[in-house]
Tab-separated table of C-alpha atoms in Angstrom:
chain	number	residue	atom	x	y	z
A	221	MET	CA	17.147	15.777	14.313
A	222	GLN	CA	16.080	17.046	10.906
A	223	LYS	CA	17.533	16.304	7.485
A	224	ASP	CA	16.237	17.584	4.171
A	225	SER	CA	16.491	15.544	0.985
A	226	LYS	CA	15.700	16.632	-2.543
A	227	HIS	CA	11.967	16.141	-2.021
A	228	PHE	CA	11.402	15.641	1.721
A	229	SER	CA	11.720	17.231	5.097
A	230	ILE	CA	12.796	14.341	7.329
A	231	ARG	CA	12.529	14.369	11.135
A	232	ILE	CA	14.147	11.572	13.112
A	233	ALA	CA	14.306	10.757	16.814
A	234	ALA	CA	17.640	12.013	18.145
A	235	ALA	CA	18.482	8.646	19.712
A	236	ASP	CA	18.575	6.901	16.323
A	237	THR	CA	21.782	5.935	14.603
A	238	SER	CA	23.599	8.318	12.298
A	239	GLN	CA	23.026	5.940	9.381
A	240	LEU	CA	19.234	6.306	9.315
A	241	PRO	CA	18.989	9.934	8.054
A	242	ASP	CA	21.136	9.263	5.003
A	243	PHE	CA	19.305	5.997	4.305
A	244	LEU	CA	15.898	7.709	4.434
A	245	ALA	CA	17.001	10.649	2.303
A	246	VAL	CA	18.385	8.463	-0.476
A	247	GLU	CA	15.642	5.812	-0.469
A	248	ALA	CA	12.734	8.241	-0.156
A	249	ASP	CA	13.868	10.328	-3.120
A	250	ARG	CA	14.607	7.211	-5.191
A	251	HIS	CA	11.236	5.604	-4.531
A	252	LEU	CA	9.252	8.790	-5.014
A	253	GLU	CA	10.867	9.577	-8.357
A	254	ASP	CA	10.282	6.014	-9.556
A	255	LEU	CA	6.612	6.009	-8.499
A	256	SER	CA	6.113	9.472	-9.971
A	257	ALA	CA	7.444	8.317	-13.331
A	258	ARG	CA	5.393	5.111	-13.250
A	259	TYR	CA	2.053	6.783	-12.557
A	260	GLY	CA	2.599	10.221	-14.103
A	261	TRP	CA	2.373	12.042	-10.794
A	262	THR	CA	3.898	15.496	-10.397
A	263	ILE	CA	6.052	15.581	-7.261
A	264	GLN	CA	4.673	18.149	-4.854
A	265	LYS	CA	6.231	20.448	-2.302
A	266	GLY	CA	5.696	20.050	1.421
A	267	LEU	CA	6.384	16.307	1.638
A	268	ALA	CA	7.523	15.123	5.038
A	269	ILE	CA	8.705	11.944	6.769
A	270	MET	CA	8.830	11.474	10.524
A	271	CYS	CA	10.486	8.556	12.280
A	272	VAL	CA	9.492	8.198	15.940
A	273	ARG	CA	11.540	6.314	18.501
A	274	THR	CA	9.054	3.785	19.906
A	275	GLN	CA	6.090	1.698	18.795
A	276	ALA	CA	4.053	3.231	21.638
A	277	GLU	CA	4.640	6.761	20.346
A	278	PHE	CA	3.874	5.660	16.799
A	279	ALA	CA	0.570	4.088	17.884
A	280	ALA	CA	-0.394	7.088	20.019
A	281	ARG	CA	0.193	9.509	17.143
A	282	VAL	CA	-1.822	7.394	14.697
A	283	THR	CA	-4.698	6.026	16.789
A	284	GLY	CA	-4.395	7.440	20.309
A	285	LEU	CA	-3.972	3.871	21.584
A	286	PRO	CA	-0.832	2.263	23.076
A	287	ARG	CA	-0.318	-0.370	20.370
A	288	MET	CA	-0.760	-0.674	16.614
A	289	ASP	CA	0.196	-3.630	14.452
A	290	ALA	CA	2.005	-1.645	11.759
A	291	SER	CA	5.389	-0.091	11.139
A	292	GLY	CA	4.396	2.794	8.875
A	293	VAL	CA	1.411	4.933	7.914
A	294	CYS	CA	0.677	7.575	5.301
A	295	PHE	CA	-1.300	10.783	5.801
A	296	GLY	CA	-1.221	12.082	2.238
A	297	ASN	CA	1.908	14.223	2.000
A	298	ASN	CA	3.171	13.019	5.379
A	299	VAL	CA	4.588	9.604	6.225
A	300	LEU	CA	5.154	8.367	9.772
A	301	PHE	CA	6.981	5.225	10.800
A	302	VAL	CA	8.571	3.712	13.850
A	303	SER	CA	12.318	3.438	14.309
A	304	PRO	CA	13.898	0.122	13.277
A	305	GLN	CA	15.606	0.167	16.686
A	306	ASP	CA	12.293	-0.484	18.445
A	307	MET	CA	11.582	-3.799	16.748
A	308	PRO	CA	11.224	-6.587	19.364
A	309	ARG	CA	14.137	-8.978	19.665
A	310	GLY	CA	13.431	-12.071	17.586
A	311	ALA	CA	10.832	-10.318	15.414
A	312	PRO	CA	10.834	-11.180	11.689
A	313	ALA	CA	13.224	-9.067	9.635
A	314	ILE	CA	11.641	-6.072	7.902
A	315	ASN	CA	12.736	-4.560	4.618
A	316	TRP	CA	12.617	-0.896	5.646
A	317	SER	CA	13.107	0.309	2.100
A	318	ASP	CA	9.931	-1.575	1.183
A	319	VAL	CA	8.056	-0.089	4.149
A	320	LEU	CA	9.008	3.366	2.913
A	321	ARG	CA	8.068	2.567	-0.696
A	322	HIS	CA	4.719	1.108	0.404
A	323	GLU	CA	3.789	4.291	2.260
A	324	LEU	CA	5.043	6.610	-0.491
A	325	ALA	CA	2.896	4.726	-2.999
A	326	HIS	CA	-0.042	5.743	-0.798
A	327	THR	CA	1.091	9.355	-1.082
A	328	VAL	CA	0.865	9.066	-4.862
A	329	THR	CA	-2.489	7.246	-4.994
A	330	VAL	CA	-4.192	9.316	-2.302
A	331	THR	CA	-3.212	12.629	-3.898
A	332	LEU	CA	-3.955	11.520	-7.474
A	333	SER	CA	-7.451	10.431	-6.428
A	334	ASP	CA	-8.042	13.349	-4.036
A	335	CYS	CA	-8.431	10.817	-1.188
A	336	ARG	CA	-11.186	8.923	-3.040
A	337	VAL	CA	-9.273	5.780	-3.973
A	338	PRO	CA	-10.885	2.651	-2.450
A	339	ARG	CA	-8.893	1.266	0.464
A	340	TRP	CA	-8.332	-2.098	-1.208
A	341	PHE	CA	-6.997	-0.509	-4.392
A	342	THR	CA	-4.507	1.828	-2.731
A	343	GLU	CA	-3.255	-1.080	-0.612
A	344	GLY	CA	-2.989	-3.173	-3.761
A	345	ILE	CA	-0.830	-0.571	-5.494
A	346	SER	CA	1.392	-0.248	-2.426
A	347	VAL	CA	1.817	-4.020	-2.087
A	348	ALA	CA	2.449	-4.434	-5.821
A	349	SER	CA	5.137	-1.742	-5.649
A	350	GLN	CA	7.129	-3.610	-2.993
A	351	ALA	CA	10.237	-5.544	-3.913
A	352	VAL	CA	9.368	-8.348	-1.480
A	353	ILE	CA	5.902	-9.730	-0.691
A	354	ASP	CA	5.364	-10.427	3.011
A	355	THR	CA	5.442	-14.187	3.651
A	356	ALA	CA	3.207	-13.625	6.691
A	357	TRP	CA	0.321	-13.390	4.203
A	358	ASP	CA	0.872	-16.949	2.899
A	359	VAL	CA	-1.251	-18.739	5.504
A	360	PRO	CA	-4.180	-16.260	5.425
A	361	PHE	CA	-4.221	-16.487	1.621
A	362	ALA	CA	-4.172	-20.291	1.741
A	363	THR	CA	-7.015	-20.207	4.282
A	364	ALA	CA	-9.152	-18.066	1.988
A	365	ILE	CA	-8.549	-20.436	-0.931
A	366	GLU	CA	-9.284	-23.512	1.185
A	367	MET	CA	-12.549	-22.024	2.504
A	368	GLY	CA	-13.535	-20.840	-0.971
A	369	ILE	CA	-13.950	-17.241	0.197
A	370	LEU	CA	-12.638	-14.778	-2.397
A	371	PRO	CA	-13.274	-11.016	-2.581
A	372	GLU	CA	-15.967	-9.438	-4.691
A	373	LEU	CA	-14.413	-6.509	-6.550
A	374	SER	CA	-17.498	-4.381	-5.890
A	375	SER	CA	-17.167	-4.833	-2.111
A	376	PHE	CA	-13.454	-5.597	-1.613
A	377	ASN	CA	-13.179	-2.769	0.931
A	378	ARG	CA	-15.117	-4.896	3.421
A	379	TRP	CA	-12.123	-7.216	3.731
A	380	PHE	CA	-10.244	-4.275	5.259
A	381	ASN	CA	-12.992	-2.311	7.033
A	382	ARG	CA	-15.450	-5.007	8.151
A	383	PRO	CA	-13.656	-8.371	8.088
A	384	GLN	CA	-15.657	-11.394	9.213
A	385	TYR	CA	-12.545	-13.508	9.852
A	386	SER	CA	-9.196	-12.698	11.443
A	387	TRP	CA	-7.323	-13.778	8.297
A	388	GLN	CA	-9.232	-11.518	5.901
A	389	VAL	CA	-7.145	-8.346	6.334
A	390	PRO	CA	-3.730	-9.950	5.671
A	391	ALA	CA	-5.204	-12.072	2.878
A	392	GLY	CA	-6.802	-8.932	1.490
A	393	TYR	CA	-3.448	-7.166	1.309
A	394	PHE	CA	-1.970	-10.042	-0.655
A	395	MET	CA	-4.945	-10.432	-3.006
A	396	ALA	CA	-5.165	-6.695	-3.670
A	397	GLY	CA	-1.485	-6.706	-4.589
A	398	VAL	CA	-2.051	-9.661	-6.920
A	399	PHE	CA	-4.912	-7.812	-8.597
A	400	VAL	CA	-2.846	-4.692	-9.294
A	401	GLN	CA	0.121	-6.709	-10.616
A	402	TRP	CA	-2.197	-8.745	-12.836
A	403	PHE	CA	-4.200	-5.699	-13.983
A	404	GLU	CA	-1.075	-3.702	-14.856
A	405	ALA	CA	0.440	-6.679	-16.665
A	406	GLU	CA	-2.614	-6.640	-18.962
A	407	HIS	CA	-3.300	-2.907	-19.224
A	408	GLY	CA	-0.161	-1.103	-18.056
A	409	PRO	CA	0.405	1.514	-15.303
A	410	LYS	CA	-1.460	4.106	-17.401
A	411	ALA	CA	-4.660	2.163	-16.737
A	412	THR	CA	-4.029	2.410	-13.002
A	413	ARG	CA	-3.506	6.148	-13.410
A	414	GLU	CA	-6.805	6.372	-15.309
A	415	LEU	CA	-8.591	4.530	-12.507
A	416	LEU	CA	-7.200	6.968	-9.929
A	417	GLU	CA	-8.350	9.907	-12.053
A	418	ARG	CA	-11.824	8.387	-12.317
A	419	PHE	CA	-11.942	7.920	-8.553
A	420	ARG	CA	-10.983	11.583	-8.211
A	421	THR	CA	-14.150	12.598	-10.066
A	422	GLY	CA	-16.247	10.490	-7.698
A	423	GLU	CA	-16.789	7.531	-10.015
A	424	GLY	CA	-17.416	4.287	-8.154
A	425	GLY	CA	-14.921	1.445	-8.128
A	426	ALA	CA	-17.071	-1.060	-10.007
A	427	THR	CA	-17.975	1.418	-12.750
A	428	ALA	CA	-14.375	2.615	-13.126
A	429	LEU	CA	-12.947	-0.905	-13.310
A	430	ALA	CA	-15.440	-1.947	-15.985
A	431	ALA	CA	-14.755	1.188	-18.042
A	432	VAL	CA	-10.965	1.000	-17.923
A	433	SER	CA	-10.724	-2.770	-18.416
A	434	LYS	CA	-13.370	-2.632	-21.166
A	435	GLU	CA	-15.071	-5.760	-19.880
A	436	GLY	CA	-17.965	-6.438	-17.577
A	437	LEU	CA	-17.216	-6.588	-13.862
A	438	PRO	CA	-18.436	-10.223	-13.535
A	439	GLN	CA	-16.017	-11.316	-16.260
A	440	LEU	CA	-13.143	-9.327	-14.750
A	441	GLN	CA	-13.840	-10.771	-11.321
A	442	ALA	CA	-14.073	-14.340	-12.628
A	443	ARG	CA	-10.691	-14.004	-14.316
A	444	PHE	CA	-9.213	-12.444	-11.153
A	445	HIS	CA	-10.473	-15.373	-9.071
A	446	GLU	CA	-8.892	-17.787	-11.528
A	447	ARG	CA	-5.603	-15.924	-11.152
A	448	LEU	CA	-5.799	-16.265	-7.366
A	449	LYS	CA	-6.462	-19.996	-7.635
A	450	GLU	CA	-3.451	-20.373	-9.939
A	451	LEU	CA	-1.264	-18.984	-7.138
A	452	SER	CA	-2.588	-21.308	-4.435
């Protein structure tokens, strides 16, 4: 079935409950307007959300494979996620409003940067925007601290694209979220917007971070690492 909200065209598997369309319409508009105001993004036309019935269909549409360890994904102006009804019995509870907000934050950051935002930074903004931080990241984060392996800001993407350890991706999500929360606490959301605009012009992550923070990257990274250790 299809339901249009103020900003979205929403398509939902017909087998889903009648409550889901109204929930998506209200939450999607609320989150998008809040993120738009926070980062100075002009809401665009042609935004769409699709909710598919099964995890298998979700994975096939995203990767062409039968399984994917995720519940939502963003393709710029389009967001896809799997129906809450297909969650395995006994699986940890998911805050579906947060899933939606996480993916819509990607819509904002990907479009503001013209798809040039570093993976770690867009994930950091999405995690920082959530109301609840996933407790499943606690153990990976603790492992990173215990092993003394913390991300270099100049190569943070490797934690997502070329991880050396199984815990690096979930720990990377958490640490990226910590960075954005910490960075915005010091410099405000306008600084994040400036970074996204710099990425849009093709400026590298290390250069952009140093310019916006007005401090050398080694100093910024050292203070970030201290912040991570404070949380351990």
